[in-house]
Amino acid sequence: MSRCKIFILVSLILKKQNERSAMNPMPGVSFTAPPPPPPIPQGVELVLEASDQWKIQEIGYDGVEKYIKPETFTDNVGKLARKIDWMKIVGSDVPTNSTNELDDENVEKKTKPSEDLVVPEVGPWSFVAKQLHESLQQLNVLLDNLNIAKNTDYMKPLTVLDPISNFETNAEMINIGKGTQWIWKRRAIQEAASVLENAGKQRQRAASSLGLSDEYMSHMQRTQFFEELKEMRDFWRVRKTGDRIYGDLSYNIFGTKYETHTLFDINRRNVGKNETSNESILEVSVPKDLTRRTMLNVSIIKDEVQSGNMYSSGNDEHEIYLKNCGVKEKDKFVHWKDALKWAQNTLFCRDTFNNLCKDAIKLRNRLSVIRDNVLLISLFDDYLLRVELKFYPFEKGELEEEGDKYLNRILRELVVSFECTKFLRPQMFTSSAITHLPESLDMRGSMAYSADEIKIKAIKPKTLLERLLDMAGHYHLVNLTGKIVEKCASQTRDPCLTHRWVQSGRKLSKLTVYMSSKDYEPVLGSMRNAFNVDVTTDCVIVESKEGVKMICHRDPEQIMYSFNYCVCTYSISLISLLAKNMWTTPFHTLHANIHALDDEGKPAPNLILCNQDATQSVLFVFRVGKEPEIRIRKFVVNDATMKPEEHKWRKLNYEKLAGSTLCRKVDVLLAFLRDAP
Amino acid sequence: MGISWVLEVDQSVKSVERLLETNGAEKIGPFTVDVTPYIPTAQHSIDIPQNYVVHHTKFPQTTFSIIPGENFKKSPKAVCDRGFDLILSKMRNGTTPDLHGKIEISGGEYRLEDFVVRVGTAVQGTTVKGIVVEVDFEPCAVVAQCKELMTEFIKTIFAKYADNRPDIFNSNEGPQNYTPLDTMWQYVTIVSKLRKKT
């Protein structure tokens, strides 16, 4: 523009000069003609500038321009990184340690010395150590986050008031949830209302139409069905899968339940319209092999010819039930309460019998025979324990209890208590592992039990059959001892025997037998007059009042002999006390020997008394089981040798002595001899 | 159950064993007793005293811990199950086991009627420190009832040591039950004497 202006100015000036010169040629001034004006250019004006300039952020008042620096590569990455939602990608439960996939393949993994990081295997502090380790990890994560936030631009901490996008989605979900919740609630209440309406209508109709309509009947049946089902659930395990309702006949508390062979189905019985029977509406179908009644009979029999056939119990009818097990009489109705009870009892008895047979096979040192559902096992000597599994028809009726009532009950009780015992128990003090050791061993460390004590206190489990045999053996011996004591008491009139069971257990019992002499108790004072009998599972031990233990094993004759021996020793003490206490001039005991033996080597306690004047001596010999022998002789001391002379003993006839009991006879005799010359 | 008299003898293990066998004893098995001192760390040397942890094969599930004081009554003692060792290992910052000072007595057990005699060599690291014999009279539990019998037994087998009775044998306090801790106390006293020997 300026050049143009200059040009135009120049051209105007020249023009004016030309005009002047043309008009007034001045004398003497000659101008050369000015050059012709250049041509005016055609086209567009162009201006060239650099286009890549930093943007101006601001221009200061002093004219300084501040530019916005363009982003470097790291800034760009930082900006992009801030946009990523890391928690979604990584997940919250991945450990913060770098995993194998992220490491380079060529980097060797350094194995750190693991002493500080190993969690101890046992001990009460392992849980604490684990928690501490986890919190350490969390702290490390926090530290890393702070480091990153402080030193780099990849993460920027938010302030508290910054909105987090999560809240928005939660709010939406809650909104949706509320709506659907209301809809669900309304639907549920509508359904319940319809049911109640239905029931109300039924009741109205029932009240109006005297309750014989079809609908009412079906409603009543349904109610009855559910009530009976509820009743059944009180006693039996009942389950429903899909359309099928079934129950469990097994009797175990710990262990698998609902095994296929013990299941029974529950159905509704098709009752006719007009049937108003009182029978149950539930129909139960029990497994076929359990549709019979069973009894498990235990008894002790002697292995001799008179026992007859020990296998069969002589009843032919029940043999049918051994072979055909099925409910033949289907038209006979068995109420489910009875049916289930009988079926479970059959299962129980059958399982118990099988266990006993398995135990019998394991016991190598006892002979046993199993045949026809009868188990015979040797108890001791000639006696056998007989266990029989007997079947009866699946009908109502009283079953006669065979076998020994006590043994039947014991067997049942043993099995039931085994089922109820929990063999694994948790340690209560610290949450340690479960243990199978008995409670008596819990303090073995802190009470310093020695190795022997620990072995003794550790309970060794005995099989069912062994325990049953112990108890049966003891039971048999107790009965035997009781019979012998009564027999002895009835045979021995003087002294009089009474007995008392001091301890009565399943494996050990104690009996005390008291001997008394009528009318002479005040004379005897506090003399020991009782002896004890211990009955264990396989032995009877008689302990006399002097402490002599006589092991009688299981021989009834030996037991009787021991009782009579105790009576003899009692008689000796009795007579010597009588002689001393009854008289102001008492008889002296010259010799007394409880352990004396006679010519045959059998015990024959004896006693020699001498009167106050030393003129007569009396000898009492008590042979076991026989009447006492009384002999007398003169007591003469030889002046020369100063020793008593051995005169002949004269035997007295015990029967002819005056007096009804030993005490009275002795009393009378001593009265005679007191002053005899 | 059982009263023990622990003594240190001069004879060799073989000679003691031969002596017992000639008297009719039968070997019934091995035995080990180990006594480990636990030393407090530097920061806790004032609060935590030194304690001895003893194990004995007669009491396989038990650990004994004794802090030796002036006499048996005044020393804190404890009987625990084997978990005690694991608890102590957690307290490594307070008290550490001195494995160089640990003394192990191992040998054989001999039974002579009611007496069980244990003869063992006391070893610290690789050095043999001495021979220790424990005479255990099993049926009795009250010292007053059997101290004369035990003295007589020791007189017949180890004549020269019969006069040096353990403290509990000399106390006249009346019939008190003997506990396994009394045995361990005797071991700890003997072991501390052995440690001072070279």
Coordinates of C-alpha atoms in Angstrom, one line a residue, chain A residues 637-643:
Chain A
V637 CA 1.2 -133.6 133.6
N638 CA 3.9 -136.0 134.2
D639 CA 5.8 -135.0 137.3
A640 CA 9.0 -136.4 136.0
T641 CA 9.2 -135.0 132.5
M642 CA 7.0 -131.9 133.3
K643 CA 5.2 -132.4 130.1

